[in-house]
Coordinates of C-alpha atoms in Angstrom, one line a residue:
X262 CA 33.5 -5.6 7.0
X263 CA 31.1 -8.1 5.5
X264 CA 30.0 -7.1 2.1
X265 CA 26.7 -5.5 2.1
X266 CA 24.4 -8.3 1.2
X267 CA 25.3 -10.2 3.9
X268 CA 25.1 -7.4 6.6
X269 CA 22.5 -7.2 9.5
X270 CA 20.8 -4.3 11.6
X271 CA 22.9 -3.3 14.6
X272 CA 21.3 -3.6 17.7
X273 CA 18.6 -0.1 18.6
X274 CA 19.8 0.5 22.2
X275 CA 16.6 1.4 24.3
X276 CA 16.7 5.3 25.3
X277 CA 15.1 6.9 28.0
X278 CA 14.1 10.6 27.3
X279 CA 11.3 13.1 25.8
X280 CA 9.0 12.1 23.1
X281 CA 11.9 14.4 20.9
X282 CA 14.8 12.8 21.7
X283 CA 13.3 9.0 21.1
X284 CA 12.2 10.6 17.7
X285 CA 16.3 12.1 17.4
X286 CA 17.5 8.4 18.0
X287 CA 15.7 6.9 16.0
X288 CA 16.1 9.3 12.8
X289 CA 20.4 8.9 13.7
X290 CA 19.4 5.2 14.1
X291 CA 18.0 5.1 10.4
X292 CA 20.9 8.1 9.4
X293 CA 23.4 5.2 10.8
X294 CA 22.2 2.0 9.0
X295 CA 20.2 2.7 5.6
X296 CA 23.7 3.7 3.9
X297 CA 25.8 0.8 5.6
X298 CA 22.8 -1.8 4.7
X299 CA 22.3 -0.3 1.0
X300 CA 24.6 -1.6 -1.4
X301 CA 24.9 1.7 -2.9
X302 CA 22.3 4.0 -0.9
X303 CA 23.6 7.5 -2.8
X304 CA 23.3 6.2 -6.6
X305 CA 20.6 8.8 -6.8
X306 CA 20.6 11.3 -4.1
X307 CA 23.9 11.8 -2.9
X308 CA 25.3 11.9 0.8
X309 CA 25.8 15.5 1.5
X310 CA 21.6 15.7 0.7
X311 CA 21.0 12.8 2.7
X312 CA 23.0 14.3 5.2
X313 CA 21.4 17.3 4.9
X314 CA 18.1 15.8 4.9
X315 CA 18.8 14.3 8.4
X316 CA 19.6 17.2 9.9
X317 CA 16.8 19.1 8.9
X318 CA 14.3 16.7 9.9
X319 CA 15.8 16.3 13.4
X320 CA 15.8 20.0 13.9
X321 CA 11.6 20.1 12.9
X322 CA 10.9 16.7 15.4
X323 CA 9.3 19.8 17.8
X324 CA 7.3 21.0 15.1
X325 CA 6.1 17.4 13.5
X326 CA 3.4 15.0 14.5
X327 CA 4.4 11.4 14.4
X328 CA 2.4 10.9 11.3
X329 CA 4.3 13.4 9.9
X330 CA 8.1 12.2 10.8
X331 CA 7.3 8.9 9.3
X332 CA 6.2 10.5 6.0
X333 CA 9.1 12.1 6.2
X334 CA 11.4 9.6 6.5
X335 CA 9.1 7.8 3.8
X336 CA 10.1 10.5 1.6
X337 CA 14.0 10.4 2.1
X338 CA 13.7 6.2 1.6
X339 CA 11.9 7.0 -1.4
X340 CA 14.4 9.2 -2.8
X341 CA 16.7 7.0 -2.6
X342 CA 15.4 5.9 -6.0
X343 CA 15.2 1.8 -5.5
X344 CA 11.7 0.0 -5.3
X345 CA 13.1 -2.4 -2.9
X346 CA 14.4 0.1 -0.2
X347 CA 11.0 1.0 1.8
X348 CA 10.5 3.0 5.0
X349 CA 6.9 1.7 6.5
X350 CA 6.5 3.3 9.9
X351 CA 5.0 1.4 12.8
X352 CA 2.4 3.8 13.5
X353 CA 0.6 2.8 9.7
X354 CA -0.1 -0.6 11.1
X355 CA -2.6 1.0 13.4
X356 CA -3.8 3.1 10.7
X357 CA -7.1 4.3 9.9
X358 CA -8.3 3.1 6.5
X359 CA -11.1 4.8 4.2
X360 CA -13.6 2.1 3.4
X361 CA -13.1 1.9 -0.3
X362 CA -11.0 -0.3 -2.7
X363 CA -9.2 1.6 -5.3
X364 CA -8.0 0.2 -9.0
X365 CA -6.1 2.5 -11.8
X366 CA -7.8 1.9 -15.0
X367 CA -7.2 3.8 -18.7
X368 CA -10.1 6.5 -17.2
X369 CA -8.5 6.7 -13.5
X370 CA -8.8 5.6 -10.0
X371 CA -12.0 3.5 -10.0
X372 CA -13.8 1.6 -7.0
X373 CA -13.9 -1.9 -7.6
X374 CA -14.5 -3.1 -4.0
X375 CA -16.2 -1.3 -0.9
X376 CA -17.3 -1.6 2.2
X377 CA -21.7 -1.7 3.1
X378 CA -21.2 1.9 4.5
X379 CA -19.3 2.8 0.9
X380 CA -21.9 1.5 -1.0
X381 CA -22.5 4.8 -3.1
X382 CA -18.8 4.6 -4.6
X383 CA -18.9 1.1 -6.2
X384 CA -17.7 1.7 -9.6
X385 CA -17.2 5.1 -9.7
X386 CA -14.2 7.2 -10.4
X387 CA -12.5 9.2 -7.9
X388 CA -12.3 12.4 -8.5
X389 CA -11.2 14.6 -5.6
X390 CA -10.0 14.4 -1.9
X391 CA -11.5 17.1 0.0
X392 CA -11.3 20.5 -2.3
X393 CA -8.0 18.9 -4.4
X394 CA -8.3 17.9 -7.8
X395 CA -7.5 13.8 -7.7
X396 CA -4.0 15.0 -10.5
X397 CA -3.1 17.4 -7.8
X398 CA -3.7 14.8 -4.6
X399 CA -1.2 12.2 -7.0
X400 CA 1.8 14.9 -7.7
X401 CA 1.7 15.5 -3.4
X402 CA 1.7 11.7 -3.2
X403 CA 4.6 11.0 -5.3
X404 CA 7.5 11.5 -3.6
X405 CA 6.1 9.4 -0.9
X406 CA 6.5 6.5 -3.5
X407 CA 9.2 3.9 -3.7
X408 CA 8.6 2.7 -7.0
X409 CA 11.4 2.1 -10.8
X410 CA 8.3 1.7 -13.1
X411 CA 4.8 3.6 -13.8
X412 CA 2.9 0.4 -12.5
X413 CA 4.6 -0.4 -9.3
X414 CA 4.0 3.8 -8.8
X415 CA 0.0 3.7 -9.8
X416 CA 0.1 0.9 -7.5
X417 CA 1.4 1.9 -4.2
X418 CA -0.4 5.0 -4.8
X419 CA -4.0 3.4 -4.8
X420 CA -3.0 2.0 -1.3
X421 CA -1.6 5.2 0.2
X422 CA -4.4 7.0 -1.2
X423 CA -6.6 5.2 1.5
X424 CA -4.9 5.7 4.3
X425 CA -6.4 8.6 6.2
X426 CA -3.9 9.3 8.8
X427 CA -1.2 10.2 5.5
X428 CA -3.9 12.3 3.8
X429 CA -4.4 14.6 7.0
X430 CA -0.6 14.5 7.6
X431 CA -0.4 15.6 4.1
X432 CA -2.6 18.6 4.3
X433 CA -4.9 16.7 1.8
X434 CA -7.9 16.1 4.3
X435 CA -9.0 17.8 7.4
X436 CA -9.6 15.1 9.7
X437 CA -8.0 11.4 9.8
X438 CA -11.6 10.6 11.5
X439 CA -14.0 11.4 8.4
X440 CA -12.5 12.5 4.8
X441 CA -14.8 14.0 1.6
X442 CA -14.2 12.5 -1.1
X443 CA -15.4 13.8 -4.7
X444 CA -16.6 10.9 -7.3
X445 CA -17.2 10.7 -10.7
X446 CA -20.3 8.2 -12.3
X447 CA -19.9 6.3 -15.2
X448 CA -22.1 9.0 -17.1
X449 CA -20.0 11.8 -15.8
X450 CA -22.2 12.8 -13.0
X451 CA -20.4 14.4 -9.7
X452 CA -20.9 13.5 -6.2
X453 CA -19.4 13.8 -2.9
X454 CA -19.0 11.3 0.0
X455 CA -18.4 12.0 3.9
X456 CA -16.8 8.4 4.6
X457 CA -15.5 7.7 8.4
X458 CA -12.2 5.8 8.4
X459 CA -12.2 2.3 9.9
X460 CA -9.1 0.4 11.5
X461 CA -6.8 -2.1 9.7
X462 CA -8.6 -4.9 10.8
X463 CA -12.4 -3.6 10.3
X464 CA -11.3 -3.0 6.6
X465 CA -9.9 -6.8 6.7
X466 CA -12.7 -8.1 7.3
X467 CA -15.2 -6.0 5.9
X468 CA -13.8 -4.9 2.4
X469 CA -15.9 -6.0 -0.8
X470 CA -18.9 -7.3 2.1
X471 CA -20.7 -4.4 0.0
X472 CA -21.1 -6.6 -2.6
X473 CA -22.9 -8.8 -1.2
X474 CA -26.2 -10.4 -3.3
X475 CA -23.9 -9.7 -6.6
X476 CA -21.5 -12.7 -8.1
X477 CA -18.2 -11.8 -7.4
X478 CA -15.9 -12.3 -9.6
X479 CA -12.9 -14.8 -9.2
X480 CA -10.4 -12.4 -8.4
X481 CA -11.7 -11.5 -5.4
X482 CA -12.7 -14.9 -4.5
X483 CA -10.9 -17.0 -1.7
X484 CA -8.8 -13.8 -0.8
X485 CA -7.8 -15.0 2.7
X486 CA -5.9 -17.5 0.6
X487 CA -2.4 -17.7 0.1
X488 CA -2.9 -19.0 -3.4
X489 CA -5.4 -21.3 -5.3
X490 CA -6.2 -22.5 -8.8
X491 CA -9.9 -23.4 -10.8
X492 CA -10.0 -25.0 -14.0
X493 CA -12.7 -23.3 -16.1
X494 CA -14.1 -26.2 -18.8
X495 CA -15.8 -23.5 -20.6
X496 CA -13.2 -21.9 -22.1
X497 CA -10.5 -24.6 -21.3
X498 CA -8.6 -22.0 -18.7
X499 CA -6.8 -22.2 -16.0
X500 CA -7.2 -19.7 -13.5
X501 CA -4.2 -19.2 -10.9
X502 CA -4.8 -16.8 -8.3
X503 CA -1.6 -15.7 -6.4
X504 CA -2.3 -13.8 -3.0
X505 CA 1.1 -14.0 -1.3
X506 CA 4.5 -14.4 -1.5
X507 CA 4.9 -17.2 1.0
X508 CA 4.4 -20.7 1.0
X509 CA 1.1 -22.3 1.3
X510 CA 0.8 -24.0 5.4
X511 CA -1.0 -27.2 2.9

């Protein structure tokens, strides 16, 4: 009866059952409580579609991996249409990474960071994932996207774009193990790279260690933390770097 802001999950009761019917609980779960949380879930899409949705997806658990059930419940969160309404599946916290950082400039999706074994890629355009053109790899990527503006969009997209377990889910890459990727130099030459996907925590603590002997620059200085200033005397700047949205422990 509480008005929606002020409402809270019910309680998951723990099933026992096949891998299938978990999967059935949990989508009826999510069915359940997106629309009674959301303070107007169906402004977009409207019930009978979500409804719809639902039931489709349950009757295809059989025939989906887990990968792909998440993505699909990405999707339906997504169309919801609001940028603050996310579906993030457990499974992508165990998620294999490429080692690569990506960065949408005027000229596309460049590589601003990598990893030693990406070495190749550092500054280069990407071009291609697998055999798909990189405008065909962002239209399958879209609806995957909860985003209300072109930036938050171009964003999220750079981030899902690494994440190798989506882009075999997807269709968009063979193997979560090891994915081609096609690049693009600054003088338009073409090459391919064969890069093996690393854990969460590998890419942590090894993303940007590529660089190493060049000057980094301040923005990716003091990333682990949550946020930290510099003056700069010789242009009479402050620089305010803001990593997190929580408060500083100091």
């Amino acid at each position: 009866w509480l008005p929606a802001p002020y409402r809270k999950a019910a309680q998951a009761a723990p099933i026992d059952g096949s891998r299938d019917e978990k999967w059935i609980a949990d989508i009826d779960y999510y069915a359940a409580q997106l629309p009674r949380l959301h303070i107007n879930a169906f402004h977009s899409l409207s019930a009978e579609q979500f409804a719809q949705e639902i039931e489709t997806l349950k009757a295809s658990v059989p025939q989906l991996s887990d990968t792909q059930i998440g993505l699909e419940l990405v999707r339906l969160t997504a169309a919801i249409g609001d940028a603050h309404t996310r579906a993030v599946p457990a499974q992508w916290r165990q998620a294999s990474l490429l080692p690569l950082r990506l960065y949408w400039f005027d000229d596309g999706l460049v590589v601003p960071g990598v990893m030693p074994q990406s070495q190749e890629a550092l500054g280069a355009r990407l071009a291609s994932v697998e055999d798909t053109p990189m405008d065909e790899v962002l239209e399958r990527l879209r609806p995957y996207i909860s985003s209300e503006n072109e930036m938050s969009l171009r964003s999220i997209i750079a981030n899902l774009l690494l994440t190798a377990d989506v882009l075999e889910a997807l269709g968009l890459a063979e193997s979560a193990q090891q994915v081609r990727l096609g690049f693009e130099r600054a003088d338009g030459t073409p090459f391919e790279l064969s890069l093996a996907a690393v854990s969460a925590e590998e890419y942590r603590e090894g993303i940007d260690n590529g660089m190493s002997g060049q000057e980094k620059p301040l923005y990716l200085s003091k990333t682990d933390q949550v946020y930290w200033f510099e003056f700069l005397p010789d242009t009479n700047t402050l620089f305010f770097q803001y990593n997190s949205c929580v408060d500083s422990p100091e």
